[in-house]
CSV table of C-alpha atoms and ligand atoms in Angstrom, one decimal:
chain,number,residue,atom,x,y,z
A,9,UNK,CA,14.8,-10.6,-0.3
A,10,UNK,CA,18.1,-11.3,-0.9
A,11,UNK,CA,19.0,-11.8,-4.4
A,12,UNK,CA,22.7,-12.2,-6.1
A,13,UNK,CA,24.1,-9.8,-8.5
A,14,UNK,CA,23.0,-12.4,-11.2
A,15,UNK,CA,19.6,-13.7,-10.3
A,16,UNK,CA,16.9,-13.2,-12.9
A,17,UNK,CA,14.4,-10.2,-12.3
A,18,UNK,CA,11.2,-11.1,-10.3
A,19,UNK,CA,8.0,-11.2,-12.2
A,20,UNK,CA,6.1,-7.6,-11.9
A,21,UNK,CA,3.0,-9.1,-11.3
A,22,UNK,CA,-0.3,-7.7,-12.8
A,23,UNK,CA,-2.8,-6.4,-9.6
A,24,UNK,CA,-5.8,-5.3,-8.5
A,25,UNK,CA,-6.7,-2.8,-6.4
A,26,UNK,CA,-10.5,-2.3,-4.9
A,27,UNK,CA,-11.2,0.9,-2.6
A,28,UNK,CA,-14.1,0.6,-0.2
A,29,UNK,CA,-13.8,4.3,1.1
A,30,UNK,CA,-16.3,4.7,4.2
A,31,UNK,CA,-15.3,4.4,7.9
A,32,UNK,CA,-17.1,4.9,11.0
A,33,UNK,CA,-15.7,7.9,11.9
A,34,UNK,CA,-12.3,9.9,10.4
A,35,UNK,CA,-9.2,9.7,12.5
A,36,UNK,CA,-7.2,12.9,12.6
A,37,UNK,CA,-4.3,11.8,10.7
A,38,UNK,CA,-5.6,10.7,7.9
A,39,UNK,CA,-5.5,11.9,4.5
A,40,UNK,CA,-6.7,8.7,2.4
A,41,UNK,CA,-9.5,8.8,0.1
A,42,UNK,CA,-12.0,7.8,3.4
A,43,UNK,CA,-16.0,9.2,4.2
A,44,UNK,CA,-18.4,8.8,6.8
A,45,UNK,CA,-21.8,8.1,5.5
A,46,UNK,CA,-24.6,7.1,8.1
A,47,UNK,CA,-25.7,4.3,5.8
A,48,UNK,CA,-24.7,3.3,2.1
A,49,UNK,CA,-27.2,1.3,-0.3
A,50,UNK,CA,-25.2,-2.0,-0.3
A,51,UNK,CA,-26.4,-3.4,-3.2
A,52,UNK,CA,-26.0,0.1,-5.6
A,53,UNK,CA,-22.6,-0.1,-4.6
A,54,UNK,CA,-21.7,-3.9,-5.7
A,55,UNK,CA,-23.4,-3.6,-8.7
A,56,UNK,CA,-21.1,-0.5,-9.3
A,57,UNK,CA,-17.8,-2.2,-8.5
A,58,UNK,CA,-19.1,-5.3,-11.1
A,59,UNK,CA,-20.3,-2.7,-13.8
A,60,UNK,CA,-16.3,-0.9,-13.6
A,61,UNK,CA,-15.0,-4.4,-13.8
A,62,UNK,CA,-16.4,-5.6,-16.7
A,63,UNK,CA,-15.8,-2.5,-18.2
A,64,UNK,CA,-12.4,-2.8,-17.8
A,65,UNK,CA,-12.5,-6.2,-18.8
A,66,UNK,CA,-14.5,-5.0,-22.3
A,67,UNK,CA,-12.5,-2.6,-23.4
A,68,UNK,CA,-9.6,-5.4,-23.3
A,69,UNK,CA,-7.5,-4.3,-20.7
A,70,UNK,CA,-5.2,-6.9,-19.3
A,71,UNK,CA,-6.4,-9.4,-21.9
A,72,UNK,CA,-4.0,-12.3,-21.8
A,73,UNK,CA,-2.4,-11.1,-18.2
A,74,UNK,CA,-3.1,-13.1,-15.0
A,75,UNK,CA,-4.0,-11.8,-12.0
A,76,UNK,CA,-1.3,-12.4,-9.0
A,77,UNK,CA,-2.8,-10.1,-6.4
A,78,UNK,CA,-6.0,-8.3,-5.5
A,79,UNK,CA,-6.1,-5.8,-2.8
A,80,UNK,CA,-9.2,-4.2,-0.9
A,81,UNK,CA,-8.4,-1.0,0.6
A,82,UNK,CA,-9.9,1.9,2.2
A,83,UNK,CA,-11.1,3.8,3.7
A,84,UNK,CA,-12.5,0.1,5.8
A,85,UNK,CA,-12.9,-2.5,3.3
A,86,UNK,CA,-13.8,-4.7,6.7
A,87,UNK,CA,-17.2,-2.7,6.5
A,88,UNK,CA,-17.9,-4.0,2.7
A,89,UNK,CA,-19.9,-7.1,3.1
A,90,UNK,CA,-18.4,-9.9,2.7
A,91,UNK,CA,-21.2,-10.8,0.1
A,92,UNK,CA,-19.6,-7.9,-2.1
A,93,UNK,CA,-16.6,-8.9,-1.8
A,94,UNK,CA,-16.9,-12.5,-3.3
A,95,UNK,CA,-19.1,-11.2,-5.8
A,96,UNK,CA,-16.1,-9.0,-7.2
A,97,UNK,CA,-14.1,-11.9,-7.0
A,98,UNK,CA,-16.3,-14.2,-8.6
A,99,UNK,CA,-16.8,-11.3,-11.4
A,100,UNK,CA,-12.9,-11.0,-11.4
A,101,UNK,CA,-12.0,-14.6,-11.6
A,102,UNK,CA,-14.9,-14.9,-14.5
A,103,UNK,CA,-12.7,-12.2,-16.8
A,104,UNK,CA,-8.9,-13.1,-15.9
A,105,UNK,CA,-7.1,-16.2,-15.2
A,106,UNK,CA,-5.9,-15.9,-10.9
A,107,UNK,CA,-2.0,-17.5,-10.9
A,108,UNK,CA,-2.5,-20.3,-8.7
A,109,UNK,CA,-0.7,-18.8,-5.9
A,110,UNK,CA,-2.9,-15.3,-6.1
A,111,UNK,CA,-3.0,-13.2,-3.0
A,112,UNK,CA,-5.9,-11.6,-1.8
A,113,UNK,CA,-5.6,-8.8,1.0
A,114,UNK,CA,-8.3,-7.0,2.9
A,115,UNK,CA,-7.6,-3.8,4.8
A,116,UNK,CA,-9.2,-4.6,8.7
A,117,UNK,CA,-10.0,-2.2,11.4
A,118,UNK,CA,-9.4,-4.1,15.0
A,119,UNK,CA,-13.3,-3.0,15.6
A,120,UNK,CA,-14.9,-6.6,17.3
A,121,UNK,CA,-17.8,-6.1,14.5
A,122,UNK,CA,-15.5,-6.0,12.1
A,123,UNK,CA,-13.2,-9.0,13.5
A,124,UNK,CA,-16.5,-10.7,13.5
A,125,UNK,CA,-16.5,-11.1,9.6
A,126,UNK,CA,-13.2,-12.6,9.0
A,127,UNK,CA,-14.3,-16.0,8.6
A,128,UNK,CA,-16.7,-15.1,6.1
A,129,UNK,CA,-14.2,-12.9,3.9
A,130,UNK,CA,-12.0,-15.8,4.3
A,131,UNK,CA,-15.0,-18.0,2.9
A,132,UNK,CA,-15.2,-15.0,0.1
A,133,UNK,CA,-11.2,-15.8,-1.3
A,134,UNK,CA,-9.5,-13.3,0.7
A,135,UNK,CA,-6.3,-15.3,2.1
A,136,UNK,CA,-4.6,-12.1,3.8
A,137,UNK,CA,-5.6,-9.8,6.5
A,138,UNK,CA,-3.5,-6.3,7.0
A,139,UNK,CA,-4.8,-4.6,10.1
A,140,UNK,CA,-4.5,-1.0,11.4
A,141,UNK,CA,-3.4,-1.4,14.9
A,142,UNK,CA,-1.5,1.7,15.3
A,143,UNK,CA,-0.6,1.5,18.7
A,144,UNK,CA,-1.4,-1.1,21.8
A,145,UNK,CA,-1.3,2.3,24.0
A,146,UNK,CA,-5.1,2.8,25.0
A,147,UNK,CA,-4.1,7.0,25.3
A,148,UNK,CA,-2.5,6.7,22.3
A,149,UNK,CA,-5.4,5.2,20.6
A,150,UNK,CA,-7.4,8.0,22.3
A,151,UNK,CA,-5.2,10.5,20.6
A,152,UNK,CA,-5.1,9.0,17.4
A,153,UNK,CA,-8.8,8.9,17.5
A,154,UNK,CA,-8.7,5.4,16.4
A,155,UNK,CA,-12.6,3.8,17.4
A,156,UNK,CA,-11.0,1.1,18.9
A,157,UNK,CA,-8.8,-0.3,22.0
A,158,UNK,CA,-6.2,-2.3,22.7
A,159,UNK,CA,-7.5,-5.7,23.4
A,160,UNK,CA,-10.0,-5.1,20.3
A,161,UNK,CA,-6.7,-5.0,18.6
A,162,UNK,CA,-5.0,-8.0,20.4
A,163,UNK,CA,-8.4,-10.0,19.4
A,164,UNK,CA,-8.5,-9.0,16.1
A,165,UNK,CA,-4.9,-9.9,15.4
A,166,UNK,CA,-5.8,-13.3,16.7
A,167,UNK,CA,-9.0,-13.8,14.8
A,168,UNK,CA,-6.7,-12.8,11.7
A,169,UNK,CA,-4.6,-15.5,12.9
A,170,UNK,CA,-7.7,-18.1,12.8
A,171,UNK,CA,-9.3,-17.0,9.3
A,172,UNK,CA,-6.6,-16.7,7.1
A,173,UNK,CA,-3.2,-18.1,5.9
A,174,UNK,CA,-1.2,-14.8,6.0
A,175,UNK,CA,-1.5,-11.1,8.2
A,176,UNK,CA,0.2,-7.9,8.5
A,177,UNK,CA,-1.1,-5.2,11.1
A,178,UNK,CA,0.1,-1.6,10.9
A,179,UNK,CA,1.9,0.5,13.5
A,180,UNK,CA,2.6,4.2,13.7
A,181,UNK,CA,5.5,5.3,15.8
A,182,UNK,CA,7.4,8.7,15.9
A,183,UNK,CA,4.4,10.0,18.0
A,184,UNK,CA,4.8,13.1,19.6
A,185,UNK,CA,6.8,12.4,22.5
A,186,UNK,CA,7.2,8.9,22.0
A,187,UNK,CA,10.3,7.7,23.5
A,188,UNK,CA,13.0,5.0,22.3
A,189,UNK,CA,12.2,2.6,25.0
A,190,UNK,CA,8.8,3.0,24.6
A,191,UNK,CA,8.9,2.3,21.2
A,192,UNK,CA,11.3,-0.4,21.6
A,193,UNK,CA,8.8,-2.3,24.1
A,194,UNK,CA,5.7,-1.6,21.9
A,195,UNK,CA,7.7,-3.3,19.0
A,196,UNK,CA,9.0,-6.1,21.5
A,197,UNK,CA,5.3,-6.6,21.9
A,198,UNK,CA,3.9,-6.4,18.7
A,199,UNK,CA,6.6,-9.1,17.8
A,200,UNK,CA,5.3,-11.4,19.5
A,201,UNK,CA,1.8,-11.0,18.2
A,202,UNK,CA,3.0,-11.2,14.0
A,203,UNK,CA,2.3,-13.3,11.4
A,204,UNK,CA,4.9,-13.0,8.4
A,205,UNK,CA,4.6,-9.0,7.6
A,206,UNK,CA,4.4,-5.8,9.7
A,207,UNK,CA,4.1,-2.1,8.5
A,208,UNK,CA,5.8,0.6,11.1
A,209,UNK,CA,4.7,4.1,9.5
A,210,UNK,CA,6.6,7.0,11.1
A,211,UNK,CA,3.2,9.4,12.0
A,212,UNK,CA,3.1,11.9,8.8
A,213,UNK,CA,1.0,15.7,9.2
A,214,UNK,CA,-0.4,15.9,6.1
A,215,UNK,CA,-2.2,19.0,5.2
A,216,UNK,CA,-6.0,19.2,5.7
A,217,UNK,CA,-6.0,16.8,8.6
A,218,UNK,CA,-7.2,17.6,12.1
A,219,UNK,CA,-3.7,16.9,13.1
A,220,UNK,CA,-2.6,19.3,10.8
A,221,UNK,CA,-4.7,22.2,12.1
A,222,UNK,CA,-3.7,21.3,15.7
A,223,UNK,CA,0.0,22.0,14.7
A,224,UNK,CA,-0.9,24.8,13.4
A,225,UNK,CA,-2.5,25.9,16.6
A,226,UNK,CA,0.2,24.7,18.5
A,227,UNK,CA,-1.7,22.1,20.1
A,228,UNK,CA,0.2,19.5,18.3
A,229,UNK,CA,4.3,19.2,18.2
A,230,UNK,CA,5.8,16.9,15.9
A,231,UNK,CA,9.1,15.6,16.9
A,232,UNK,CA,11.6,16.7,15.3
A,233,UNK,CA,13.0,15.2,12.5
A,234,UNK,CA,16.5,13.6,14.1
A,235,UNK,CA,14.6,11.7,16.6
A,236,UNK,CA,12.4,10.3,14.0
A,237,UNK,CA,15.5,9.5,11.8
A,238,UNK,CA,16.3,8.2,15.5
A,239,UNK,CA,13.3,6.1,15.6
A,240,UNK,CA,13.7,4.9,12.2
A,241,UNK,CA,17.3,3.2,12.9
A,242,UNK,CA,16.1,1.6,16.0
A,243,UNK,CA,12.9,0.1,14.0
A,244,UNK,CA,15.6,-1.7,11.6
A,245,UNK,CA,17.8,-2.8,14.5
A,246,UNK,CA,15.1,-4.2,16.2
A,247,UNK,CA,13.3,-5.8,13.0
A,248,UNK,CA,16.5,-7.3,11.3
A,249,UNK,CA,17.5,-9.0,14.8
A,250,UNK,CA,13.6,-10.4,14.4
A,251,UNK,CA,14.0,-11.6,11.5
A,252,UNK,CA,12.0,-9.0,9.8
A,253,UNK,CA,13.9,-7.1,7.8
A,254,UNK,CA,12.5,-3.6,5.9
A,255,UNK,CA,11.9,-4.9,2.3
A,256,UNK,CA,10.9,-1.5,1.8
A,257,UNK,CA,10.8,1.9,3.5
A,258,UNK,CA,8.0,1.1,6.0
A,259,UNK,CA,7.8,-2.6,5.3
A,260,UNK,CA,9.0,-5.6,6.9
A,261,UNK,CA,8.6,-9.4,5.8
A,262,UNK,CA,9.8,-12.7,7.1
A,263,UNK,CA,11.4,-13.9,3.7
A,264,UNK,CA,8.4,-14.8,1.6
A,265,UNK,CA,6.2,-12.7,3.1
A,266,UNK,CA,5.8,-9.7,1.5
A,267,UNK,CA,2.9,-8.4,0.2
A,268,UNK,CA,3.3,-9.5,-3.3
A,269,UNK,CA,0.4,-6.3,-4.3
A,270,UNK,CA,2.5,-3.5,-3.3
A,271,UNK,CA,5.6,-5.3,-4.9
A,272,UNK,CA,3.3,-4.9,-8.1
A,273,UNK,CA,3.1,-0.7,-7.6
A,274,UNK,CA,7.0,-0.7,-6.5
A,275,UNK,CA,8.2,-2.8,-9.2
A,276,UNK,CA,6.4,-0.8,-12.0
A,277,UNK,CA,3.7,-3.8,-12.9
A,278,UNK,CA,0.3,-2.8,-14.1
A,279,UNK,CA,-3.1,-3.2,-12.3
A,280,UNK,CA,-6.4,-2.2,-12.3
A,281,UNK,CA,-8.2,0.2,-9.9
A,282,UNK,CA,-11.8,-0.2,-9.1
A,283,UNK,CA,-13.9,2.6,-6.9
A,284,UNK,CA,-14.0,6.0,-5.5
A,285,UNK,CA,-10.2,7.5,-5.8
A,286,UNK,CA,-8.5,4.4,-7.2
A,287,UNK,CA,-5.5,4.8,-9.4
A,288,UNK,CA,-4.5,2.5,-12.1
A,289,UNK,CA,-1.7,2.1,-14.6
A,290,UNK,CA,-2.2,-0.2,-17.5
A,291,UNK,CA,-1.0,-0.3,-21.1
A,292,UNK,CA,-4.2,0.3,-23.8
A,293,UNK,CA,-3.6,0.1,-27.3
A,294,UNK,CA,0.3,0.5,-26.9
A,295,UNK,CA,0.1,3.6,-24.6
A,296,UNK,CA,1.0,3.5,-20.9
A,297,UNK,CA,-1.9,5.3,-19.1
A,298,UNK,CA,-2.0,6.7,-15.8
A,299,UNK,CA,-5.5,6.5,-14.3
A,300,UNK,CA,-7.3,8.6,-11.7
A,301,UNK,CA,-10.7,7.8,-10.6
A,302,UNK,CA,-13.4,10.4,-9.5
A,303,UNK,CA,-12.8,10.5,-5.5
A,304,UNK,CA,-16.1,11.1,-3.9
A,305,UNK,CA,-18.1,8.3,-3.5
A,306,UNK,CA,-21.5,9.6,-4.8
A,307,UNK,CA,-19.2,11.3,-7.6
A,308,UNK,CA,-17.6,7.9,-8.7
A,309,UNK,CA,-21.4,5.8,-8.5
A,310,UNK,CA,-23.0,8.1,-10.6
A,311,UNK,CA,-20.3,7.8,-13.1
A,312,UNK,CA,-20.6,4.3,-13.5
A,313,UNK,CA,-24.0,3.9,-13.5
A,314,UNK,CA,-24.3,6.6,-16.1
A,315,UNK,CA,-20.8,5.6,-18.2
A,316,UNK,CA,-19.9,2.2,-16.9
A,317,UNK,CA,-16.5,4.0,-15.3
A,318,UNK,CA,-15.0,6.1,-12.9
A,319,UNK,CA,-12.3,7.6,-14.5
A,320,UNK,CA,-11.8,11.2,-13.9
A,321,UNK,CA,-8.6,11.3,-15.9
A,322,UNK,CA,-6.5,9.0,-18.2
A,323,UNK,CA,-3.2,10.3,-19.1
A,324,UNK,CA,-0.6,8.9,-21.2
A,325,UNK,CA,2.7,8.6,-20.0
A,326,UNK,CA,6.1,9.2,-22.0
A,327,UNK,CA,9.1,6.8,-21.9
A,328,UNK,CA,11.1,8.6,-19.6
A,329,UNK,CA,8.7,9.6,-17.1
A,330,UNK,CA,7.6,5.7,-16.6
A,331,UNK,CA,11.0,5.2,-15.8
A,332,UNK,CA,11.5,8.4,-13.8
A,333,UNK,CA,8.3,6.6,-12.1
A,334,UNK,CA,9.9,3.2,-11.9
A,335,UNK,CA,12.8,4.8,-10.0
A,336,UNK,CA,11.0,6.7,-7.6
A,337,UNK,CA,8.5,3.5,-6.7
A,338,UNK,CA,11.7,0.5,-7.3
A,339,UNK,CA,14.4,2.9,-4.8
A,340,UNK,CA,12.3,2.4,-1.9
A,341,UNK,CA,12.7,-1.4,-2.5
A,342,UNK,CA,16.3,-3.1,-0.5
A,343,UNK,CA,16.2,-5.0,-4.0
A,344,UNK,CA,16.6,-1.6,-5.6
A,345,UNK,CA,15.3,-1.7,-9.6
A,346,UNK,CA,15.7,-3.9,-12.0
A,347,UNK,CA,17.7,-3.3,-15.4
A,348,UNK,CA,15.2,-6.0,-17.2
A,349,UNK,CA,11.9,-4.4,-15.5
A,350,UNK,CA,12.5,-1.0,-15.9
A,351,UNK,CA,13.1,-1.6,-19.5
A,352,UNK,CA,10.1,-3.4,-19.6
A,353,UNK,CA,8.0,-0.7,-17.4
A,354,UNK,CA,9.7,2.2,-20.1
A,355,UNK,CA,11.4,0.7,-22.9
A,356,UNK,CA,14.6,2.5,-21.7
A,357,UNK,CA,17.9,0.6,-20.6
A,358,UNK,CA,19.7,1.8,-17.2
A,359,UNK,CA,22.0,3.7,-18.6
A,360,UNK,CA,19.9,5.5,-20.7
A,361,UNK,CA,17.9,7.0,-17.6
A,362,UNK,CA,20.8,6.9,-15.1
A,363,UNK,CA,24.0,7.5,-17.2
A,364,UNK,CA,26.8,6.1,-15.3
A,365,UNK,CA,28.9,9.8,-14.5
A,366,UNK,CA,25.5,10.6,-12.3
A,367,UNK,CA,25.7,7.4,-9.7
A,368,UNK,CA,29.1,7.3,-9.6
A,369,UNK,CA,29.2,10.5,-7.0
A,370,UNK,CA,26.2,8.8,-4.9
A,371,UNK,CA,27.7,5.4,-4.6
A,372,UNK,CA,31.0,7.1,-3.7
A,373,UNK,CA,29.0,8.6,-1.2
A,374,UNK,CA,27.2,5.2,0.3
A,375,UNK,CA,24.3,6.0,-0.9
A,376,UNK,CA,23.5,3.7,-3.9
A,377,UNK,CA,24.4,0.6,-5.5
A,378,UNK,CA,24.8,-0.5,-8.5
A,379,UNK,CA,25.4,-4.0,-10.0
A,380,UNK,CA,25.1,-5.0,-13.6
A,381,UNK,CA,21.4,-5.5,-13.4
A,382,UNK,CA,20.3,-3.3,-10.7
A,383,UNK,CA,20.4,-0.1,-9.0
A,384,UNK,CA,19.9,-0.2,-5.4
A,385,UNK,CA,19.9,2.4,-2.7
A,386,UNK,CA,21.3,1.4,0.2
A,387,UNK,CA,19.7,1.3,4.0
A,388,UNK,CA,21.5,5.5,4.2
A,389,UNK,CA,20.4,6.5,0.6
A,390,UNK,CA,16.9,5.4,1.6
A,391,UNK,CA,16.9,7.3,5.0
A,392,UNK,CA,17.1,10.2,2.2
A,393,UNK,CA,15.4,8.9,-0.5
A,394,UNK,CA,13.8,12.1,-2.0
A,395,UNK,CA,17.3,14.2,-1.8
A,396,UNK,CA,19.0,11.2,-3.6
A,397,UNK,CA,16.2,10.9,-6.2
A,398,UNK,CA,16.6,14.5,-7.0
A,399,UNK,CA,20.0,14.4,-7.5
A,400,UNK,CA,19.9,10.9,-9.6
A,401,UNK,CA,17.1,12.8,-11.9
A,402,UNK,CA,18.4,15.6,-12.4
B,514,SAM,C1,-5.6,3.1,4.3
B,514,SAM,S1,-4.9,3.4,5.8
B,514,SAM,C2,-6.0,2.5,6.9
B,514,SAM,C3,-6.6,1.3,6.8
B,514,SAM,C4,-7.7,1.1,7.9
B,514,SAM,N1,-8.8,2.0,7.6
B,514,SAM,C5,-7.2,1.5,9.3
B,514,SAM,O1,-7.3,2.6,9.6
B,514,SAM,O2,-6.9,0.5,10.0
B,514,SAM,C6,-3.4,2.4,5.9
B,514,SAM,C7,-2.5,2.7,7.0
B,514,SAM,O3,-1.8,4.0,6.7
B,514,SAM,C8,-1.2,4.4,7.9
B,514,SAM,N2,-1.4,5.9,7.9
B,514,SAM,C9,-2.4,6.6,7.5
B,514,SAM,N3,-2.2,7.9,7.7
B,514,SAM,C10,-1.0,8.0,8.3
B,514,SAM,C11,-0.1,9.1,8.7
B,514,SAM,N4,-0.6,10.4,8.6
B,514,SAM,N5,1.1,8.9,9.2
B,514,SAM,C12,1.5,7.6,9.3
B,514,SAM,N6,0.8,6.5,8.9
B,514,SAM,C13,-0.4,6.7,8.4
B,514,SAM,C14,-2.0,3.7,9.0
B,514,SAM,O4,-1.1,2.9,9.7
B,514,SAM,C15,-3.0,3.0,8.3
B,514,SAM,O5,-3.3,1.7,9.0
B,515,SF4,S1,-6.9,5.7,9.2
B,515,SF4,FE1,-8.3,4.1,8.4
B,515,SF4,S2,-10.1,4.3,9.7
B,515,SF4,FE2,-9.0,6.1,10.0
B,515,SF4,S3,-9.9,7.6,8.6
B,515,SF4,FE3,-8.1,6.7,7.6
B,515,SF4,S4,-8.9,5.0,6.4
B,515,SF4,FE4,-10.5,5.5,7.9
């Protein structure tokens, strides 16, 4: 996204966020909010999702906003029915205006049954697929546990193709033992296969996973942390020479086609959060409040059916730590943050949060940037975002 010094700030957009947390089975990696249950009553659940919504929608949250982006993620929001899903649309649409160029994303697994439904979430309203490939490597697959294969993947990507106007399918790279040329090819590959946005994780060991343990066993060995970095400046070469730039960290876009929801959490807008383990952050009487919902599923239905919410904790939050927020979320962004929307997220100017004496050193150093209307880090200040944030914060 290329913007000048001068160009206005983009709208923050007002979202919302759906979590549909059951999969068929857990993959090893994995640390999202996800479950395997043998069977869920389909219909208990809907009317749950509809019963948070129009809670949300009594108590007069986003009154007057319009929604620019929903989002169904997981856990496998490609297991929800497609029936639940317009139903929560229908519900959505009946409460808030939708801007006229909403987008609406479901979160895919490559399984063929679930390819099977794209048509009919397409019929639903949802115009954007994003798809967890992971790999086109059938042993990497294996080893990722993933309960598909590689030509389930290739024909999912395709059928995304078919059903809607816009897809994104997710990679993981900076395997164990992964080398450049094989990453290099598997990008070369997955290229070819793109829509207008792909997301290239590098593979995380986050505690209390199964790939966690096997670390800890020594079954496991991460690579090291200069051949992801490695990895990571290959991944731009590759992507910018595509076409693809990173428009943040782990994201890449053909211009105009980022995904407009997670522009909504990265530039500080607010949006709801329906279901097990969603988070929210919307203004309510004046107050900025940060929003947790309950994450086990059975812990979150019985909630709303007995309260009409989820919510396991609302918290207010102060002027400077929206802004301390604002940073953290807009850095990871190659716009950087905004002047105008961080005021608008905290009340607070630039200068008030980062006083000029405290970037100076950092831009000296190549690591940030900053105009008169934005502060941006640049491609070596976000290989190192989290040193530079503590040092900008301090
Ligand atoms: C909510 S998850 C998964 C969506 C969907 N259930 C799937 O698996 O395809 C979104 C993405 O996060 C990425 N991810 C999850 N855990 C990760 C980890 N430990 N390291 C790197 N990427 C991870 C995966 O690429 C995954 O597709
Ligand atoms: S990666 Fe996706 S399918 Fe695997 S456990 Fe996590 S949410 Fe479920």
């Amino acid at each position: 996204m290329p913007v000048s010094a001068e160009a206005k700030a983009p709208a923050r957009g007002f979202g919302l966020y759906v979590h549909w947390p059951f999969c068929v089975s857990k993959c090893p990696y994995c640390d999202f909010n996800s479950h395997v249950r043998e069977r869920v009553d389909e219909a208990r659940w809907t009317q749950a999702y509809l019963a948070e919504l129009d809670h949300y929608a009594g108590i007069g949250i986003g009154r007057g906003e319009t929604i620019t982006s929903v989002f169904f993620g997981g856990g496998t929001p490609s297991l929800m029915p497609p029936e639940t899903t317009a139903a929560i649309l229908e519900a959505a649409r009946r409460h808030w205006p939708f801007a006229p160029d909403v987008e609406i994303t479901l979160e895919a697994n490559p399984n063929s049954a679930e390819a099977a439904k794209f048509a009919a979430f397409a019929q639903a309203g949802v115009n954007r697929l994003s798809i967890g490939v992971q790999s086109f490597d059938e042993a990497v697959l294996r080893s990722l546990g993933r309960a598909h294969d590689a030509g389930e993947a290739r024909r999912a990507i395709e059928a995304a193709a078919k059903a809607v106007q816009r897809y994104s399918f997710d990679l993981i790279y900076a395997r164990p033992e992964q080398s450049a040329e094989a990453w290099r090819a598997e990008l070369r590959d997955a290229l070819t296969l793109a829509g207008d946005h792909l997301s290239l994780y590098t593979l995380t060991i986050e505690p209390n996973t199964g790939f966690a343990g096997a670390v800890a066993r020594g079954a496991l060995k991460p690579m090291p942390d200069d051949a992801q970095a490695a990895l990571y400046d290959l991944t731009q070469e590759v992507m910018e020479r595509a076409g693809m730039p990173a428009y943040e960290i782990s994201n890449h876009a053909k211009p105009g086609g980022e995904s407009r929801h997670n522009l909504v959490y990265w530039r500080s807008g607010e949006y709801l959060g329906l279901g097990p383990g969603a988070h929210a952050r919307f203004t309510r009487g004046g107050t900025w409040s940060a929003v947790q919902n309950r994450r086990k599923p059975e812990a979150w239905l019985e909630a709303v059916e007995s309260e009409g919410h989820g919510r396991e904790t609302e918290t207010p939050v102060g002027r400077r730590e929206r802004a301390e927020e604002a940073l953290m979320m807009g850095l990871r962004l190659s716009e950087g943050v905004w002047a105008e929307n961080l005021r608008a997220a905290s009340g607070l100017s630039l200068d008030e949060v980062v006083p000029p004496a405290r970037s100076v050193p950092l831009e000296q150093a190549g690591l940030l940037t900053r105009t008169s209307d934005r502060l941006i880090a640049t491609k070596d200040g976000r290989a190192v975002l989290d040193g530079l944030l503590a040092r900008l914060l301090a």
